[in-house]
Amino acid sequence: MTDGPESLPAPAPPVTKEFWAATAQGQLLLKRCLDCDSVIWYPRVICPHCSSLRTEWFAASGRGRIYSYTVNHRGEGAYQDCAPFVLAYVELEEGPRIMTNITGAEGDALAVGLPVEVVFSDTGAGSALPRFRPAPG
Ligand SMILES: [Zn+2]
């Protein structure tokens, strides 16, 4: 039991500041655990595999494969006027599976296992959303 909020550390959020700053430069960063060598997704302070706090950022290749996907025909909120769009899990070469969008291809051109590469959509707020498109070749 703690005495009060001042007895616990209060790191300044967001812990993902470096991740988002890199996206604005067209780079996808991942974290690696320095104790168990796991690649960590989503970015966070603690390794979810061994609880180590010793992690480091590294530049991902930006390449992966579609692990799963669906074509949404009805969007809501900011996505209301852009249907149909593709929501997918992409398995990165480094291992993590990340939820994202696939752009630049119709749904019938997609398949589980299709090679994809990262592209970035500028948010207009100093960051960019990583999305993926079919890889050339
Ligand atoms: Zn670890």
PDB file of C-alpha atoms and ligand atoms in Angstrom:
ATOM      1  CA  MET A   1       0.000   0.000   0.000  1.00  0.00           C
ATOM      2  CA  THR A   2       1.309   3.434  -0.882  1.00  0.00           C
ATOM      3  CA  ASP A   3       1.010   6.566   1.199  1.00  0.00           C
ATOM      4  CA  GLY A   4      -0.348   8.735  -1.605  1.00  0.00           C
ATOM      5  CA  PRO A   5       0.164   9.656  -5.230  1.00  0.00           C
ATOM      6  CA  GLU A   6       3.466  11.421  -4.514  1.00  0.00           C
ATOM      7  CA  SER A   7       5.004   8.116  -3.357  1.00  0.00           C
ATOM      8  CA  LEU A   8       4.853   6.644  -6.876  1.00  0.00           C
ATOM      9  CA  PRO A   9       6.886   7.661  -9.918  1.00  0.00           C
ATOM     10  CA  ALA A  10       5.055   9.882 -12.392  1.00  0.00           C
ATOM     11  CA  PRO A  11       6.730   9.600 -15.802  1.00  0.00           C
ATOM     12  CA  ALA A  12       5.637  12.246 -18.264  1.00  0.00           C
ATOM     13  CA  PRO A  13       3.377  10.880 -20.978  1.00  0.00           C
ATOM     14  CA  PRO A  14       3.384   9.998 -23.707  1.00  0.00           C
ATOM     15  CA  VAL A  15       5.889   7.169 -23.639  1.00  0.00           C
ATOM     16  CA  THR A  16       5.287   6.908 -27.370  1.00  0.00           C
ATOM     17  CA  LYS A  17       6.603  10.407 -28.151  1.00  0.00           C
ATOM     18  CA  GLU A  18       9.663   9.039 -30.008  1.00  0.00           C
ATOM     19  CA  PHE A  19       7.491   6.628 -31.978  1.00  0.00           C
ATOM     20  CA  TRP A  20       5.211   9.393 -33.246  1.00  0.00           C
ATOM     21  CA  ALA A  21       8.092  11.794 -33.949  1.00  0.00           C
ATOM     22  CA  ALA A  22       9.717   9.104 -36.117  1.00  0.00           C
ATOM     23  CA  THR A  23       6.518   8.559 -38.102  1.00  0.00           C
ATOM     24  CA  ALA A  24       6.665  12.201 -39.158  1.00  0.00           C
ATOM     25  CA  GLN A  25      10.103  11.381 -40.646  1.00  0.00           C
ATOM     26  CA  GLY A  26       8.736   8.327 -42.470  1.00  0.00           C
ATOM     27  CA  GLN A  27      10.252   5.817 -40.085  1.00  0.00           C
ATOM     28  CA  LEU A  28       8.569   2.993 -38.196  1.00  0.00           C
ATOM     29  CA  LEU A  29      10.174   2.401 -34.792  1.00  0.00           C
ATOM     30  CA  LEU A  30       9.766  -0.666 -32.636  1.00  0.00           C
ATOM     31  CA  LYS A  31      11.051  -1.459 -29.173  1.00  0.00           C
ATOM     32  CA  ARG A  32      13.279  -4.386 -28.282  1.00  0.00           C
ATOM     33  CA  CYS A  33      13.842  -5.807 -24.827  1.00  0.00           C
ATOM     34  CA  LEU A  34      17.516  -5.774 -23.874  1.00  0.00           C
ATOM     35  CA  ASP A  35      17.037  -8.660 -21.440  1.00  0.00           C
ATOM     36  CA  CYS A  36      14.961 -11.241 -23.385  1.00  0.00           C
ATOM     37  CA  ASP A  37      15.416  -9.830 -26.945  1.00  0.00           C
ATOM     38  CA  SER A  38      11.652  -9.777 -27.601  1.00  0.00           C
ATOM     39  CA  VAL A  39      10.322  -7.228 -30.067  1.00  0.00           C
ATOM     40  CA  ILE A  40       7.603  -5.244 -28.324  1.00  0.00           C
ATOM     41  CA  TRP A  41       4.336  -3.987 -29.812  1.00  0.00           C
ATOM     42  CA  TYR A  42       2.648  -1.701 -28.895  1.00  0.00           C
ATOM     43  CA  PRO A  43       5.359   0.698 -27.713  1.00  0.00           C
ATOM     44  CA  ARG A  44       5.549   0.816 -23.912  1.00  0.00           C
ATOM     45  CA  VAL A  45       7.965   1.217 -21.060  1.00  0.00           C
ATOM     46  CA  ILE A  46       7.909  -2.371 -19.820  1.00  0.00           C
ATOM     47  CA  CYS A  47       8.612  -5.610 -21.669  1.00  0.00           C
ATOM     48  CA  PRO A  48       5.354  -7.644 -21.691  1.00  0.00           C
ATOM     49  CA  HIS A  49       7.352 -10.895 -21.857  1.00  0.00           C
ATOM     50  CA  CYS A  50       9.788 -10.550 -18.943  1.00  0.00           C
ATOM     51  CA  SER A  51       8.783  -7.262 -17.227  1.00  0.00           C
ATOM     52  CA  SER A  52      12.180  -5.709 -17.889  1.00  0.00           C
ATOM     53  CA  LEU A  53      12.391  -1.944 -18.054  1.00  0.00           C
ATOM     54  CA  ARG A  54      15.520  -2.182 -20.224  1.00  0.00           C
ATOM     55  CA  THR A  55      14.191  -1.563 -23.730  1.00  0.00           C
ATOM     56  CA  GLU A  56      15.483   0.311 -26.757  1.00  0.00           C
ATOM     57  CA  TRP A  57      14.013   1.742 -29.938  1.00  0.00           C
ATOM     58  CA  PHE A  58      15.130   0.462 -33.319  1.00  0.00           C
ATOM     59  CA  ALA A  59      14.063   1.161 -36.894  1.00  0.00           C
ATOM     60  CA  ALA A  60      11.803  -1.527 -38.322  1.00  0.00           C
ATOM     61  CA  SER A  61      12.178  -2.619 -41.942  1.00  0.00           C
ATOM     62  CA  GLY A  62       8.675  -1.415 -42.753  1.00  0.00           C
ATOM     63  CA  ARG A  63       7.987  -4.737 -44.448  1.00  0.00           C
ATOM     64  CA  GLY A  64       5.548  -7.436 -43.492  1.00  0.00           C
ATOM     65  CA  ARG A  65       2.748  -9.674 -44.678  1.00  0.00           C
ATOM     66  CA  ILE A  66      -1.004  -9.506 -44.321  1.00  0.00           C
ATOM     67  CA  TYR A  67      -1.924 -11.765 -41.419  1.00  0.00           C
ATOM     68  CA  SER A  68      -5.667 -11.104 -41.619  1.00  0.00           C
ATOM     69  CA  TYR A  69      -7.922  -8.475 -43.152  1.00  0.00           C
ATOM     70  CA  THR A  70     -11.488  -7.411 -43.732  1.00  0.00           C
ATOM     71  CA  VAL A  71     -13.102  -4.919 -46.072  1.00  0.00           C
ATOM     72  CA  ASN A  72     -15.294  -2.482 -44.174  1.00  0.00           C
ATOM     73  CA  HIS A  73     -18.211  -1.220 -46.218  1.00  0.00           C
ATOM     74  CA  ARG A  74     -19.561   1.104 -43.581  1.00  0.00           C
ATOM     75  CA  GLY A  75     -17.306   3.488 -41.691  1.00  0.00           C
ATOM     76  CA  GLU A  76     -18.120   5.582 -38.672  1.00  0.00           C
ATOM     77  CA  GLY A  77     -16.742   8.859 -37.359  1.00  0.00           C
ATOM     78  CA  ALA A  78     -13.762  10.055 -39.397  1.00  0.00           C
ATOM     79  CA  TYR A  79     -14.130   6.941 -41.564  1.00  0.00           C
ATOM     80  CA  GLN A  80     -17.758   7.600 -42.434  1.00  0.00           C
ATOM     81  CA  ASP A  81     -17.128   8.849 -45.968  1.00  0.00           C
ATOM     82  CA  CYS A  82     -14.218   6.616 -46.983  1.00  0.00           C
ATOM     83  CA  ALA A  83     -15.822   3.172 -47.139  1.00  0.00           C
ATOM     84  CA  PRO A  84     -14.980   0.695 -48.429  1.00  0.00           C
ATOM     85  CA  PHE A  85     -11.614   0.529 -46.677  1.00  0.00           C
ATOM     86  CA  VAL A  86      -9.420  -2.321 -45.527  1.00  0.00           C
ATOM     87  CA  LEU A  87      -8.717  -3.026 -41.880  1.00  0.00           C
ATOM     88  CA  ALA A  88      -5.929  -5.531 -41.368  1.00  0.00           C
ATOM     89  CA  TYR A  89      -3.404  -7.145 -39.122  1.00  0.00           C
ATOM     90  CA  VAL A  90       0.040  -6.990 -40.656  1.00  0.00           C
ATOM     91  CA  GLU A  91       2.743  -9.282 -39.336  1.00  0.00           C
ATOM     92  CA  LEU A  92       5.973  -7.315 -39.472  1.00  0.00           C
ATOM     93  CA  GLU A  93       9.244  -8.982 -40.490  1.00  0.00           C
ATOM     94  CA  GLU A  94      10.396  -8.306 -36.931  1.00  0.00           C
ATOM     95  CA  GLY A  95       7.484 -10.362 -35.540  1.00  0.00           C
ATOM     96  CA  PRO A  96       4.788  -8.113 -34.089  1.00  0.00           C
ATOM     97  CA  ARG A  97       1.318  -8.066 -35.619  1.00  0.00           C
ATOM     98  CA  ILE A  98      -0.110  -4.580 -35.829  1.00  0.00           C
ATOM     99  CA  MET A  99      -3.628  -3.411 -36.625  1.00  0.00           C
ATOM    100  CA  THR A 100      -3.614  -1.042 -39.556  1.00  0.00           C
ATOM    101  CA  ASN A 101      -5.169  -0.175 -42.895  1.00  0.00           C
ATOM    102  CA  ILE A 102      -4.144  -1.490 -46.312  1.00  0.00           C
ATOM    103  CA  THR A 103      -4.156   1.181 -48.994  1.00  0.00           C
ATOM    104  CA  GLY A 104      -3.543   1.192 -52.716  1.00  0.00           C
ATOM    105  CA  ALA A 105      -5.381  -2.014 -53.527  1.00  0.00           C
ATOM    106  CA  GLU A 106      -8.931  -3.245 -53.841  1.00  0.00           C
ATOM    107  CA  GLY A 107     -10.095  -5.959 -51.495  1.00  0.00           C
ATOM    108  CA  ASP A 108     -10.111  -8.642 -54.191  1.00  0.00           C
ATOM    109  CA  ALA A 109      -6.398  -7.977 -54.869  1.00  0.00           C
ATOM    110  CA  LEU A 110      -5.526  -8.767 -51.255  1.00  0.00           C
ATOM    111  CA  ALA A 111      -4.756 -12.089 -49.668  1.00  0.00           C
ATOM    112  CA  VAL A 112      -3.462 -13.462 -46.409  1.00  0.00           C
ATOM    113  CA  GLY A 113       0.316 -13.659 -46.741  1.00  0.00           C
ATOM    114  CA  LEU A 114       0.578 -10.853 -49.313  1.00  0.00           C
ATOM    115  CA  PRO A 115       3.839  -8.864 -48.867  1.00  0.00           C
ATOM    116  CA  VAL A 116       3.205  -5.263 -47.845  1.00  0.00           C
ATOM    117  CA  GLU A 117       5.280  -2.200 -47.019  1.00  0.00           C
ATOM    118  CA  VAL A 118       4.637   0.712 -44.719  1.00  0.00           C
ATOM    119  CA  VAL A 119       3.384   4.077 -45.947  1.00  0.00           C
ATOM    120  CA  PHE A 120       2.559   7.052 -43.775  1.00  0.00           C
ATOM    121  CA  SER A 121      -0.548   9.256 -43.680  1.00  0.00           C
ATOM    122  CA  ASP A 122       0.266  12.721 -42.336  1.00  0.00           C
ATOM    123  CA  THR A 123      -2.000  13.603 -39.418  1.00  0.00           C
ATOM    124  CA  GLY A 124      -1.255  17.315 -39.787  1.00  0.00           C
ATOM    125  CA  ALA A 125      -0.232  17.344 -36.129  1.00  0.00           C
ATOM    126  CA  GLY A 126       3.466  16.438 -36.285  1.00  0.00           C
ATOM    127  CA  SER A 127       2.953  12.713 -36.722  1.00  0.00           C
ATOM    128  CA  ALA A 128       1.783  10.210 -39.299  1.00  0.00           C
ATOM    129  CA  LEU A 129      -0.275   7.038 -39.151  1.00  0.00           C
ATOM    130  CA  PRO A 130       1.580   3.961 -40.361  1.00  0.00           C
ATOM    131  CA  ARG A 131      -0.443   2.095 -42.961  1.00  0.00           C
ATOM    132  CA  PHE A 132       0.557  -0.512 -45.519  1.00  0.00           C
ATOM    133  CA  ARG A 133       0.292  -1.099 -49.252  1.00  0.00           C
ATOM    134  CA  PRO A 134       1.129  -4.128 -51.362  1.00  0.00           C
ATOM    135  CA  ALA A 135       4.899  -4.325 -51.843  1.00  0.00           C
ATOM    136  CA  PRO A 136       6.154  -3.909 -55.418  1.00  0.00           C
ATOM    137  CA  GLY A 137       7.448  -6.933 -57.259  1.00  0.00           C
TER     138      GLY A 137
HETATM  139 ZN    ZN B   1      11.887  -8.901 -22.062  1.00  0.00          ZN
END
